[in-house]
Short mmCIF file of C-alpha atoms and ligand atoms in Angstrom, two decimals:
data_model
loop_
_atom_site.label_atom_id
_atom_site.label_comp_id
_atom_site.label_asym_id
_atom_site.label_seq_id
_atom_site.Cartn_x
_atom_site.Cartn_y
_atom_site.Cartn_z
CA UNK D 26 52.81 -39.09 -48.50
CA UNK D 27 52.72 -39.82 -44.88
CA UNK D 28 56.19 -40.50 -43.31
CA UNK D 29 57.24 -41.86 -39.82
CA UNK D 30 59.51 -39.28 -38.24
CA UNK D 31 62.08 -39.31 -35.31
CA UNK D 32 62.11 -36.17 -33.36
CA UNK D 33 65.00 -36.11 -30.81
CA UNK D 34 64.42 -33.22 -27.98
CA UNK D 35 60.77 -33.65 -28.57
CA UNK D 36 60.00 -32.33 -25.00
CA UNK D 37 61.97 -29.29 -25.66
CA UNK D 38 60.97 -25.91 -27.07
CA UNK D 39 61.47 -26.29 -30.77
CA UNK D 40 61.02 -30.11 -30.89
CA UNK D 41 57.54 -29.86 -29.31
CA UNK D 42 56.42 -27.40 -31.96
CA UNK D 43 57.97 -29.50 -34.71
CA UNK D 44 56.40 -32.49 -33.46
CA UNK D 45 52.90 -30.98 -33.12
CA UNK D 46 53.06 -29.78 -36.79
CA UNK D 47 54.15 -33.26 -38.17
CA UNK D 48 51.32 -34.91 -36.30
CA UNK D 49 48.90 -32.18 -37.73
CA UNK D 50 49.98 -32.87 -41.12
CA UNK D 51 49.04 -36.54 -40.51
CA UNK D 52 52.78 -37.82 -40.13
CA UNK D 53 53.79 -40.68 -37.53
CA UNK D 54 56.19 -39.39 -34.86
CA UNK D 55 58.70 -41.22 -32.76
CA UNK D 56 59.98 -38.71 -29.86
CA UNK D 57 62.90 -39.32 -27.81
CA UNK D 58 63.99 -37.02 -25.08
CA UNK D 59 65.83 -37.66 -21.77
CA UNK D 60 64.35 -34.35 -20.18
CA UNK D 61 67.79 -32.94 -19.74
CA UNK D 62 66.14 -29.47 -20.43
CA UNK D 63 62.81 -30.34 -21.62
CA UNK D 64 59.57 -30.72 -19.88
CA UNK D 65 56.68 -33.31 -19.71
CA UNK D 66 54.23 -30.37 -19.92
CA UNK D 67 55.68 -29.18 -23.38
CA UNK D 68 54.24 -32.60 -24.91
CA UNK D 69 50.62 -32.01 -23.46
CA UNK D 70 49.27 -31.22 -26.83
CA UNK D 71 50.32 -34.45 -28.38
CA UNK D 72 51.28 -37.07 -25.77
CA UNK D 73 47.85 -38.92 -26.17
CA UNK D 74 47.98 -38.60 -30.07
CA UNK D 75 47.53 -41.91 -31.80
CA UNK D 76 50.36 -41.12 -34.30
CA UNK D 77 52.69 -40.29 -31.55
CA UNK D 78 55.17 -42.65 -29.57
CA UNK D 79 57.58 -41.50 -26.97
CA UNK D 80 60.74 -43.04 -25.90
CA UNK D 81 62.70 -41.60 -22.67
CA UNK D 82 66.10 -42.23 -24.00
CA UNK D 83 69.23 -40.45 -24.45
CA UNK D 84 70.64 -39.97 -27.91
CA UNK D 85 74.09 -40.95 -26.40
CA UNK D 86 72.81 -44.52 -26.07
CA UNK D 87 74.65 -46.73 -28.68
CA UNK D 88 72.45 -48.42 -31.32
CA UNK D 89 69.35 -46.39 -30.42
CA UNK D 90 68.58 -45.54 -34.03
CA UNK D 91 69.07 -48.94 -35.29
CA UNK D 92 66.72 -50.13 -32.48
CA UNK D 93 63.88 -47.58 -33.34
CA UNK D 94 64.30 -48.59 -37.05
CA UNK D 95 63.95 -52.24 -36.27
CA UNK D 96 60.89 -51.41 -34.22
CA UNK D 97 59.43 -49.08 -36.85
CA UNK D 98 60.57 -50.12 -40.05
CA UNK D 99 58.78 -47.19 -41.89
CA UNK D 100 61.05 -44.66 -40.08
CA UNK D 101 62.41 -42.51 -42.82
CA UNK D 102 63.11 -39.01 -41.51
CA UNK D 103 65.33 -37.96 -38.55
CA UNK D 104 65.19 -34.67 -37.03
CA UNK D 105 68.05 -34.42 -34.66
CA UNK D 106 67.35 -31.56 -32.03
CA UNK D 107 68.52 -33.07 -28.65
CA UNK D 108 71.56 -31.32 -27.38
CA UNK D 109 73.42 -29.81 -24.33
CA UNK D 110 71.75 -26.29 -25.18
CA UNK D 111 73.41 -23.96 -22.38
CA UNK D 112 76.54 -22.44 -23.47
CA UNK D 113 77.74 -21.89 -19.67
CA UNK D 114 76.84 -25.45 -18.88
CA UNK D 115 79.00 -26.55 -22.19
CA UNK D 116 81.90 -24.68 -20.72
CA UNK D 117 81.62 -26.48 -17.36
CA UNK D 118 81.02 -29.90 -19.15
CA UNK D 119 83.05 -29.77 -22.44
CA UNK D 120 83.35 -33.64 -22.48
CA UNK D 121 79.68 -34.41 -22.14
CA UNK D 122 78.86 -31.55 -24.57
CA UNK D 123 81.12 -33.07 -27.09
CA UNK D 124 79.60 -36.45 -26.64
CA UNK D 125 76.00 -35.25 -27.00
CA UNK D 126 76.43 -32.36 -29.57
CA UNK D 127 79.06 -33.96 -31.80
CA UNK D 128 79.65 -37.79 -31.29
CA UNK D 129 76.12 -38.78 -31.00
CA UNK D 130 75.19 -36.78 -34.02
CA UNK D 131 77.99 -38.30 -36.11
CA UNK D 132 77.02 -41.88 -35.04
CA UNK D 133 73.48 -41.20 -35.81
CA UNK D 134 74.06 -39.74 -39.07
CA UNK D 135 76.18 -42.65 -40.00
CA UNK D 136 73.64 -45.00 -39.02
CA UNK D 137 70.82 -43.37 -40.83
CA UNK D 138 72.81 -43.52 -43.99
CA UNK D 139 73.67 -47.10 -43.49
CA UNK D 140 69.79 -47.76 -42.76
CA UNK D 141 68.99 -46.02 -46.14
CA UNK D 142 66.83 -43.30 -44.01
CA UNK D 143 65.79 -40.46 -46.52
CA UNK D 144 66.33 -37.48 -44.52
CA UNK D 145 68.60 -36.19 -41.66
CA UNK D 146 68.17 -32.79 -40.30
CA UNK D 147 70.46 -31.52 -37.73
CA UNK D 148 69.87 -28.42 -35.45
CA UNK D 149 72.81 -26.27 -36.17
CA UNK D 150 73.50 -22.89 -34.57
CA UNK D 151 74.54 -19.20 -34.98
CA UNK D 152 77.29 -20.20 -32.21
CA UNK D 153 79.37 -21.87 -34.74
CA UNK D 154 80.29 -18.54 -35.98
CA UNK D 155 81.76 -17.43 -32.76
CA UNK D 156 82.13 -13.80 -32.45
CA UNK D 157 81.91 -13.04 -36.29
CA UNK D 158 82.01 -9.35 -37.05
CA UNK D 159 81.38 -9.65 -40.85
CA UNK D 160 77.71 -9.21 -41.21
CA UNK D 161 75.38 -10.69 -42.48
CA UNK D 162 77.06 -13.87 -41.63
CA UNK D 163 77.54 -16.22 -44.48
CA UNK D 164 77.73 -19.96 -44.13
CA UNK D 165 81.32 -20.36 -45.14
CA UNK D 166 82.55 -17.83 -42.37
CA UNK D 167 82.31 -20.56 -39.86
CA UNK D 168 85.34 -22.23 -41.42
CA UNK D 169 87.70 -19.51 -39.97
CA UNK D 170 85.58 -18.56 -36.92
CA UNK D 171 86.93 -19.05 -33.57
CA UNK D 172 84.09 -20.73 -31.89
CA UNK D 173 83.73 -19.32 -28.33
CA UNK D 174 82.41 -22.39 -26.43
CA UNK D 175 82.40 -26.20 -26.50
CA UNK D 176 78.76 -25.72 -27.47
CA UNK D 177 79.87 -23.76 -30.66
CA UNK D 178 82.87 -26.18 -31.44
CA UNK D 179 80.68 -29.38 -31.04
CA UNK D 180 77.87 -27.83 -33.09
CA UNK D 181 80.36 -26.77 -35.83
CA UNK D 182 82.01 -30.08 -35.96
CA UNK D 183 78.67 -31.89 -36.36
CA UNK D 184 77.67 -29.43 -39.27
CA UNK D 185 81.06 -29.91 -40.82
CA UNK D 186 80.66 -33.78 -40.70
CA UNK D 187 77.22 -33.39 -42.24
CA UNK D 188 78.48 -31.45 -45.09
CA UNK D 189 81.65 -33.72 -45.77
CA UNK D 190 79.43 -36.88 -45.76
CA UNK D 191 77.25 -35.18 -48.65
CA UNK D 192 74.35 -36.80 -46.71
CA UNK D 193 71.75 -34.79 -44.67
CA UNK D 194 71.48 -31.06 -43.56
CA UNK D 195 72.33 -28.79 -40.90
CA UNK D 196 70.06 -25.89 -40.23
CA UNK D 197 72.02 -22.96 -38.51
CA UNK D 198 69.50 -21.09 -36.48
CA UNK D 199 69.94 -17.80 -35.10
CA UNK D 200 67.63 -16.55 -32.25
CA UNK D 201 64.36 -18.26 -31.99
CA UNK D 202 61.71 -17.46 -30.04
CA UNK D 203 57.94 -18.13 -29.20
CA UNK D 204 55.69 -20.09 -26.96
CA UNK D 205 57.46 -22.54 -24.46
CA UNK D 206 60.77 -21.03 -25.00
CA UNK D 207 63.28 -21.46 -22.17
CA UNK D 208 63.50 -18.09 -20.04
CA UNK D 209 67.17 -19.14 -19.28
CA UNK D 210 68.17 -19.76 -23.06
CA UNK D 211 71.04 -17.70 -24.22
CA UNK D 212 69.08 -17.29 -27.55
CA UNK D 213 65.96 -15.59 -26.66
CA UNK D 214 65.61 -15.82 -23.02
CA UNK D 215 65.77 -12.05 -22.84
CA UNK D 216 62.25 -11.92 -24.48
CA UNK D 217 60.78 -13.91 -21.41
CA UNK D 218 62.62 -11.83 -19.15
CA UNK D 219 61.13 -8.67 -20.55
CA UNK D 220 57.70 -10.15 -20.58
CA UNK D 221 58.16 -10.90 -16.86
CA UNK D 222 59.23 -7.18 -16.23
CA UNK D 223 56.26 -6.07 -18.11
CA UNK D 224 53.74 -8.28 -16.59
CA UNK D 225 55.23 -7.08 -13.25
CA UNK D 226 54.75 -3.67 -14.15
CA UNK D 227 58.63 -3.02 -13.65
CA UNK D 228 61.15 -1.31 -15.80
CA UNK D 229 62.93 -3.46 -18.43
CA UNK D 230 66.55 -4.20 -17.48
CA UNK D 231 69.22 -4.04 -20.33
CA UNK D 232 72.66 -4.92 -20.09
CA UNK D 233 74.89 -2.42 -22.19
CA UNK D 234 73.43 0.35 -24.38
CA UNK D 235 70.64 -1.86 -25.76
CA UNK D 236 71.94 -1.24 -29.44
CA UNK D 237 73.11 -4.79 -29.52
CA UNK D 238 71.29 -6.60 -32.29
CA UNK D 239 70.16 -10.23 -32.89
CA UNK D 240 68.24 -12.07 -35.81
CA UNK D 241 64.91 -13.10 -34.25
CA UNK D 242 63.01 -15.87 -35.90
CA UNK D 243 59.54 -16.95 -34.83
CA UNK D 244 59.30 -20.69 -34.02
CA UNK D 245 56.55 -21.50 -36.57
CA UNK D 246 59.09 -20.29 -39.27
CA UNK D 247 61.67 -22.62 -37.65
CA UNK D 248 59.25 -25.48 -38.27
CA UNK D 249 58.76 -24.49 -41.88
CA UNK D 250 62.48 -24.69 -42.43
CA UNK D 251 62.68 -28.15 -40.87
CA UNK D 252 59.82 -29.25 -43.19
CA UNK D 253 61.59 -27.94 -46.36
CA UNK D 254 64.85 -29.34 -45.25
CA UNK D 255 63.39 -32.99 -44.89
CA UNK D 256 61.43 -32.64 -48.09
CA UNK D 257 58.06 -32.79 -46.25
CA UNK D 258 57.09 -29.19 -47.25
CA UNK D 259 53.47 -28.97 -48.62
CA UNK D 260 54.47 -26.54 -51.16
CA UNK D 261 57.06 -28.98 -52.55
CA UNK D 262 60.26 -26.99 -51.40
CA UNK D 263 63.32 -28.88 -50.61
CA UNK D 264 64.70 -31.37 -49.37
CA UNK D 265 68.14 -29.85 -48.59
CA UNK D 266 71.66 -31.06 -48.18
CA UNK D 267 74.56 -29.31 -46.62
CA UNK D 268 74.52 -26.23 -44.37
CA UNK D 269 72.04 -23.47 -44.40
CA UNK D 270 71.61 -20.30 -42.22
CA UNK D 271 67.84 -19.91 -40.93
CA UNK D 272 66.86 -16.42 -39.97
CA UNK D 273 65.29 -13.28 -41.08
CA UNK D 274 68.22 -11.66 -42.24
CA UNK D 275 67.23 -8.55 -40.27
CA UNK D 276 68.88 -7.38 -36.94
CA UNK D 277 66.51 -6.12 -34.27
CA UNK D 278 67.85 -4.37 -31.16
CA UNK D 279 67.47 -5.32 -27.93
CA UNK D 280 66.17 -1.73 -26.88
CA UNK D 281 63.38 -2.29 -29.82
CA UNK D 282 62.47 -5.35 -28.23
CA UNK D 283 62.05 -3.90 -24.95
CA UNK D 284 59.99 -1.25 -26.37
CA UNK D 285 57.68 -3.66 -28.33
CA UNK D 286 57.24 -5.72 -25.30
CA UNK D 287 56.68 -2.80 -22.87
CA UNK D 288 53.59 -1.96 -25.18
CA UNK D 289 52.38 -5.43 -25.39
CA UNK D 290 52.47 -5.72 -21.65
CA UNK D 291 51.21 -2.24 -20.94
CA UNK D 292 54.24 -1.80 -18.95
CA UNK D 293 55.81 1.64 -18.14
CA UNK D 294 58.25 2.31 -20.83
CA UNK D 295 61.20 2.81 -18.55
CA UNK D 296 64.43 0.99 -18.96
CA UNK D 297 67.35 0.48 -16.52
CA UNK D 298 70.62 0.24 -18.35
CA UNK D 299 73.26 -2.02 -16.45
CA UNK D 300 76.87 -2.49 -17.42
CA UNK D 301 77.53 -4.81 -20.58
CA UNK D 302 78.06 -8.49 -19.82
CA UNK D 303 81.50 -9.84 -20.61
CA UNK D 304 81.60 -12.15 -23.70
CA UNK D 305 78.23 -10.63 -25.19
CA UNK D 306 78.39 -10.49 -29.07
CA UNK D 307 77.42 -6.92 -30.28
CA UNK D 308 75.57 -7.91 -33.47
CA UNK D 309 74.28 -11.24 -35.16
CA UNK D 310 72.43 -11.46 -38.35
CA UNK D 311 72.16 -14.24 -40.77
CA UNK D 312 73.01 -14.21 -44.56
CA UNK D 313 69.82 -16.15 -45.69
CA UNK D 314 70.37 -16.12 -49.47
CA UNK D 315 71.22 -19.72 -49.80
CA UNK D 316 68.14 -21.00 -48.13
CA UNK D 317 65.93 -18.04 -49.82
CA UNK D 318 67.14 -19.70 -53.12
CA UNK D 319 65.17 -22.71 -51.78
CA UNK D 320 62.04 -20.89 -51.39
CA UNK D 321 62.39 -20.21 -47.48
CA UNK D 322 61.24 -16.90 -46.23
CA UNK D 323 60.24 -15.92 -42.59
CA UNK D 324 56.41 -15.57 -42.52
CA UNK D 325 55.63 -14.12 -39.15
CA UNK D 326 56.46 -10.47 -38.61
CA UNK D 327 58.39 -9.76 -35.47
CA UNK D 328 55.85 -7.73 -33.69
CA UNK D 329 53.27 -10.40 -34.52
CA UNK D 330 55.47 -13.23 -33.19
CA UNK D 331 56.08 -11.23 -29.97
CA UNK D 332 52.37 -10.57 -29.51
CA UNK D 333 51.79 -14.25 -29.73
CA UNK D 334 54.68 -14.90 -27.29
CA UNK D 335 53.39 -12.37 -24.68
CA UNK D 336 49.85 -13.78 -25.06
CA UNK D 337 51.20 -17.45 -24.31
CA UNK D 338 53.35 -16.00 -21.38
CA UNK D 339 50.27 -14.25 -19.99
CA UNK D 340 48.11 -17.35 -20.15
CA UNK D 341 50.76 -19.68 -18.84
CA UNK D 342 51.21 -17.27 -15.72
CA UNK D 343 47.27 -17.00 -14.80
N1 NAD J 19 66.27 -21.81 -29.11
C1 NAD J 19 67.40 -21.18 -30.20
O1 NAD J 19 67.13 -20.00 -30.55
C2 NAD J 19 68.30 -22.06 -30.95
C3 NAD J 19 69.15 -21.30 -31.93
C4 NAD J 19 70.06 -22.27 -32.66
C5 NAD J 19 69.97 -23.79 -32.16
N2 NAD J 19 69.27 -24.22 -31.38
C6 NAD J 19 69.29 -25.80 -31.36
O2 NAD J 19 68.01 -26.24 -31.40
C7 NAD J 19 67.85 -27.46 -30.64
C8 NAD J 19 66.58 -27.30 -29.67
O3 NAD J 19 66.81 -26.11 -28.89
P1 NAD J 19 65.55 -25.71 -28.06
O4 NAD J 19 65.72 -24.22 -27.84
O5 NAD J 19 64.37 -26.31 -28.46
O6 NAD J 19 66.12 -26.28 -26.57
P2 NAD J 19 65.51 -27.34 -25.44
O7 NAD J 19 66.39 -27.22 -24.51
O8 NAD J 19 64.00 -26.69 -25.11
O9 NAD J 19 65.40 -28.50 -26.23
C9 NAD J 19 66.38 -29.58 -26.39
C10 NAD J 19 65.71 -30.99 -25.85
O10 NAD J 19 66.73 -31.82 -26.01
C11 NAD J 19 66.55 -32.94 -24.83
N3 NAD J 19 68.02 -33.44 -24.62
C12 NAD J 19 69.12 -32.97 -24.30
N4 NAD J 19 69.90 -33.84 -24.15
C13 NAD J 19 69.42 -34.94 -24.74
C14 NAD J 19 69.77 -36.37 -24.77
N5 NAD J 19 71.10 -36.62 -24.60
N6 NAD J 19 69.02 -37.36 -25.08
C15 NAD J 19 67.75 -37.07 -25.45
N7 NAD J 19 67.19 -35.80 -25.39
C16 NAD J 19 68.00 -34.74 -24.91
C17 NAD J 19 66.26 -31.72 -23.78
O11 NAD J 19 65.57 -32.53 -22.53
C18 NAD J 19 65.17 -30.94 -24.47
O12 NAD J 19 63.84 -31.38 -24.39
C19 NAD J 19 69.18 -27.55 -29.99
O13 NAD J 19 69.79 -28.48 -30.61
C20 NAD J 19 69.69 -26.21 -29.95
O14 NAD J 19 70.97 -26.44 -29.88
C21 NAD J 19 68.20 -23.40 -30.65
#
């Protein structure tokens, strides 16, 4: 059945992929973005699609969801991705971060529930676990985590609010990568930087010994998790309620990443090691057993996802 879906953050990296997939599947999409970190060109693939309506608005505007529901009575699914996405920015602007990443979510969730909207899916984050050293990280560990930043605190409060309400779902994503990712992102910006070094024929620069690991998930698998969570999956998986980690369950080292990208860009395999950066988490890897029990499994292999990302980066630079 075709649905009308709201995607907040539709001009961002993940939101633009989700919007494109929903439109490709024949759904209608209302997109909201204020371009705080997104770009008009991220919407090039769908801005003229008849099924897409764009609103340049902020999710912090009171009554936004009720207004959209009044204008589009069929609106039945909310994907809440818009957020302050930079951890350093959140440290400099803790109040704004709390307003966007917690209060706006809370108000939108309450409104969605009151309006009888079927699905509400929120973009949670591995940052909710702070510097957790028990691996793989299980969903319940966040309760006693010391979140390291206003970003992590606000995301954690949103996820906890969703779980307590018994309505909606928070997907806690680890490190997402793919075309259109932001090179400055704390999650996977390292991939864009390695691609830049590789294409320029320069040595890769690694901070620390390169043995730090992350759980990298390709963006199309993220879209699949969103569709499952909202009950829009073509294979009939979902919908989901509560909090779910989303990752591959595998840790990949930054050194391994540099080596694969060097191969894909035909760069020299030289690496310049620089001193470790303060505050960097050593290892991060999701326990994915909860979402795996719902039928989710990452489909795109790390090397294949990297090849697609490098290909996109090369095309966008030429
Ligand atoms: N990229 C990752 O690896 C990752 C990992 C975990 C969680 N997340 C979460 O996923 C979501 C999407 O992240 P992304 O990587 O696509 O980032 P992004 O910056 O590309 O996308 C976020 C979008 O939200 C928009 N936005 C910000 N504040 C807004 C507001 N007040 N009103 C309307 N729009 C607003 C931005 O302009 C941008 O287009 C975020 O909530 C982020 O915290 C991302």
